[in-house]
Short mmCIF file of C-alpha atoms in Angstrom, two decimals:
data_model
loop_
_atom_site.label_atom_id
_atom_site.label_comp_id
_atom_site.label_asym_id
_atom_site.label_seq_id
_atom_site.Cartn_x
_atom_site.Cartn_y
_atom_site.Cartn_z
CA MET A 1 102.15 77.28 82.20
CA GLU A 2 101.61 80.45 84.02
CA TRP A 3 103.36 83.74 83.10
CA PHE A 4 104.43 86.44 86.52
CA ASP A 5 105.80 89.77 86.09
CA VAL A 6 108.36 90.59 88.43
CA THR A 7 109.41 93.34 87.17
CA VAL A 8 108.73 96.54 89.08
CA PRO A 9 106.93 99.49 87.57
CA ILE A 10 109.16 102.80 86.84
CA ARG A 11 106.01 105.32 88.16
CA PRO A 12 107.23 109.31 90.57
CA GLY A 13 108.00 108.14 93.96
CA MET A 14 108.89 105.20 93.70
CA PRO A 15 112.03 104.25 95.83
CA VAL A 16 115.38 104.20 93.91
CA TYR A 17 118.48 103.38 95.53
CA GLU A 18 120.82 106.11 97.76
CA GLY A 19 121.93 109.28 95.74
CA ASP A 20 120.52 107.89 92.41
CA PRO A 21 118.31 110.10 90.35
CA ASP A 22 114.40 109.80 91.79
CA VAL A 23 111.97 109.23 88.57
CA SER A 24 110.19 112.37 85.87
CA ILE A 25 107.55 112.08 84.11
CA TRP A 26 106.01 114.98 82.03
CA ARG A 27 103.92 114.93 79.13
CA VAL A 28 104.57 117.13 76.81
CA GLN A 29 102.72 117.26 74.09
CA ALA A 30 98.98 116.73 75.14
CA ILE A 31 95.22 116.13 72.87
CA ALA A 32 94.13 117.50 75.14
CA SER A 33 96.30 120.70 74.61
CA GLY A 34 95.76 120.43 70.97
CA GLY A 35 97.88 118.47 70.07
CA VAL A 36 98.13 115.56 67.18
CA CYS A 37 98.58 112.83 70.05
CA ASN A 38 100.16 112.07 73.99
CA LEU A 39 103.57 112.67 74.50
CA SER A 40 105.80 111.65 77.20
CA ARG A 41 109.54 112.10 78.72
CA ILE A 42 110.86 110.41 81.05
CA ASP A 43 113.81 111.15 82.75
CA PHE A 44 115.53 108.83 86.02
CA GLY A 45 119.07 106.56 86.90
CA LEU A 46 119.61 103.14 84.56
CA HIS A 47 119.88 101.52 87.95
CA THR A 48 116.27 102.32 88.66
CA GLY A 49 113.75 98.80 89.16
CA THR A 50 114.16 96.01 87.44
CA HIS A 51 117.81 95.86 85.87
CA VAL A 52 120.86 94.76 84.59
CA ASP A 53 124.51 95.45 85.11
CA ALA A 54 127.20 95.20 82.80
CA PRO A 55 130.82 95.22 84.16
CA VAL A 56 131.60 99.03 83.57
CA HIS A 57 128.96 99.76 86.25
CA PHE A 58 132.32 99.24 88.62
CA ILE A 59 135.21 98.30 86.09
CA ASP A 60 136.13 100.67 84.51
CA GLY A 61 136.60 100.29 80.54
CA ALA A 62 134.85 96.70 80.47
CA THR A 63 131.81 96.54 78.53
CA GLY A 64 128.90 97.44 78.40
CA VAL A 65 124.80 97.03 78.28
CA ASP A 66 125.43 96.17 75.17
CA GLY A 67 128.00 93.41 75.62
CA LEU A 68 126.01 91.21 77.60
CA PRO A 69 125.79 87.61 76.56
CA LEU A 70 121.14 87.23 76.10
CA ASP A 71 121.56 83.51 77.27
CA ALA A 72 122.82 84.23 80.19
CA LEU A 73 119.54 85.96 80.75
CA ILE A 74 117.39 83.44 78.82
CA GLY A 75 116.30 80.37 80.40
CA ALA A 76 116.25 78.06 83.27
CA ALA A 77 116.20 79.71 86.62
CA TRP A 78 115.55 79.14 90.21
CA VAL A 79 114.25 80.56 93.00
CA VAL A 80 116.57 80.52 96.48
CA ASP A 81 113.73 80.53 99.64
CA ALA A 82 116.31 83.07 101.22
CA THR A 83 113.41 84.60 102.86
CA SER A 84 114.57 83.79 106.44
CA MET A 85 117.87 85.50 105.72
CA THR A 86 118.05 88.91 108.36
CA THR A 87 120.98 89.29 107.77
CA ASP A 88 123.26 89.02 104.66
CA LEU A 89 124.18 86.11 103.31
CA ASP A 90 128.32 84.93 103.14
CA ARG A 91 129.35 81.37 101.79
CA ALA A 92 127.46 79.64 105.14
CA ALA A 93 124.38 81.02 104.85
CA LEU A 94 123.92 79.96 100.51
CA GLN A 95 125.68 76.87 102.20
CA ALA A 96 122.43 76.55 104.34
CA LEU A 97 120.53 77.53 101.67
CA ASP A 98 118.94 74.80 99.29
CA LEU A 99 120.01 75.05 96.15
CA PRO A 100 120.07 73.08 92.95
CA ALA A 101 123.53 72.10 92.25
CA SER A 102 123.21 72.50 88.76
CA ALA A 103 121.63 75.85 88.82
CA GLU A 104 122.78 78.87 86.09
CA ARG A 105 120.33 81.29 87.03
CA LEU A 106 119.27 81.97 91.14
CA LEU A 107 116.98 84.72 91.87
CA PHE A 108 116.76 85.31 96.36
CA LYS A 109 114.48 86.06 97.48
CA THR A 110 114.62 87.73 100.95
CA PRO A 111 113.21 89.52 102.95
CA ASN A 112 113.46 92.31 100.95
CA SER A 113 110.39 91.60 99.20
CA ARG A 114 108.35 93.39 101.24
CA LEU A 115 110.38 96.74 101.03
CA TRP A 116 108.59 97.54 97.88
CA GLU A 117 105.15 97.87 100.00
CA ALA A 118 107.81 101.59 100.93
CA ASP A 119 108.04 104.54 98.82
CA SER A 120 111.37 104.86 100.01
CA PHE A 121 114.50 103.24 99.86
CA ASP A 122 115.18 101.23 102.72
CA PRO A 123 118.79 101.25 103.50
CA GLY A 124 118.17 97.58 106.13
CA PHE A 125 118.07 95.20 102.79
CA VAL A 126 119.64 92.04 102.66
CA GLY A 127 122.87 91.81 99.76
CA ILE A 128 125.38 89.11 98.83
CA THR A 129 129.22 89.77 100.39
CA GLU A 130 132.20 88.84 98.95
CA ASP A 131 132.79 85.52 99.80
CA GLY A 132 129.12 84.57 99.05
CA ALA A 133 130.05 86.28 95.09
CA ARG A 134 133.19 83.87 95.25
CA HIS A 135 130.92 81.11 96.55
CA LEU A 136 128.31 81.33 93.99
CA ILE A 137 130.92 81.39 90.84
CA ALA A 138 132.38 77.90 92.18
CA ARG A 139 129.05 76.79 91.19
CA GLY A 140 128.83 78.04 88.16
CA VAL A 141 126.36 79.93 88.11
CA ARG A 142 125.64 82.96 85.36
CA LEU A 143 123.40 84.95 86.48
CA VAL A 144 122.06 86.27 89.57
CA GLY A 145 119.41 87.88 90.49
CA ALA A 146 118.38 89.70 94.02
CA ASP A 147 114.59 91.09 94.67
CA TYR A 148 116.33 94.68 95.77
CA LEU A 149 117.88 97.33 94.28
CA SER A 150 121.77 96.42 95.46
CA ILE A 151 122.56 93.07 95.13
CA ALA A 152 125.75 94.20 97.07
CA PRO A 153 125.47 94.74 100.64
CA ARG A 154 124.91 98.90 101.10
CA ASN A 155 128.06 99.54 103.24
CA ASP A 156 130.30 97.73 100.95
CA PRO A 157 128.53 97.69 97.74
CA ALA A 158 132.04 97.60 94.90
CA PRO A 159 133.78 93.69 96.08
CA THR A 160 130.84 91.78 95.81
CA HIS A 161 129.92 93.57 91.92
CA ILE A 162 133.52 93.82 90.82
CA THR A 163 133.69 90.06 92.02
CA LEU A 164 130.81 88.87 89.61
CA LEU A 165 131.10 91.29 86.63
CA ALA A 166 135.12 90.39 86.99
CA ALA A 167 133.69 86.23 86.96
CA GLY A 168 131.52 87.12 83.78
CA VAL A 169 127.89 86.93 86.35
CA VAL A 170 125.12 88.57 84.85
CA ILE A 171 123.06 90.78 88.20
CA LEU A 172 119.82 91.27 87.90
CA GLU A 173 118.58 93.47 90.48
CA GLY A 174 115.55 95.32 92.16
CA LEU A 175 113.22 92.37 91.41
CA ASP A 176 109.32 91.64 92.90
CA LEU A 177 109.01 87.86 93.63
CA ARG A 178 106.55 88.81 96.23
CA GLY A 179 103.88 87.06 94.09
CA VAL A 180 106.38 83.56 93.36
CA ALA A 181 106.95 81.21 94.92
CA PRO A 182 110.43 79.89 95.33
CA GLY A 183 111.39 76.54 92.85
CA PRO A 184 112.69 76.23 89.21
CA TYR A 185 110.63 78.48 86.44
CA GLN A 186 111.96 79.99 83.22
CA LEU A 187 113.76 83.22 82.99
CA VAL A 188 113.00 85.69 80.24
CA CYS A 189 115.07 89.12 80.37
CA LEU A 190 115.54 91.64 78.06
CA PRO A 191 117.30 95.03 78.62
CA LEU A 192 117.44 97.70 77.16
CA LEU A 193 120.08 97.91 74.84
CA VAL A 194 121.76 101.36 75.29
CA GLU A 195 124.89 101.51 73.72
CA GLY A 196 127.67 100.69 76.01
CA ALA A 197 125.42 101.62 79.81
CA ASP A 198 126.33 100.87 82.94
CA GLY A 199 123.44 99.08 83.46
CA ALA A 200 119.72 99.61 81.76
CA PRO A 201 115.76 99.11 83.00
CA ALA A 202 114.45 95.41 81.87
CA ARG A 203 111.47 93.79 81.98
CA ALA A 204 111.91 90.19 83.88
CA LEU A 205 109.49 87.34 83.51
CA LEU A 206 109.39 84.15 85.26
CA ILE A 207 107.34 81.49 83.30
CA ARG A 208 105.87 77.99 85.41
CA GLU A 209 104.98 74.68 83.83
#
């Protein structure tokens, strides 16, 4: 089996969504300074790098990340080749892609993948529109993954998020799919168990037999 770590490393200076907190990591105790051990502290937003959105992120009073179904985050997944798409993915664009009829977890590899090569946020990323989200729900999708910091178009992020989250679809954002080819995999993705949180960073792995 081949294992692919599609997680974006958390580090100071990494791109974060506009308006989100920057990443800060500092050493609060150091052996070199006489400490008994090295001990670090980290400060960053819960939607940094590879992360999972919870319904409460866009729906007030809804479920936090600790209430997400883990079986949606583990299982057969399909990496979709959408690298030729340069505009937001609406229903028509999704219908033009090779989406397996039975796939419950779709991870979209788009031109966004190259944006991880920069240290600053790029507002020109490709997202999925509201009618595209409705199309995925109608297909029975349980998880949708994006290869940048938002699943939705930058100019109108709420409708796509609300549509997917209200339907119980798990949103996985911030994947690094540069090193994986389109096709079938097994996904293992576990977000941090932060009680009641609107999202959480996650380690995401793809396994190919």
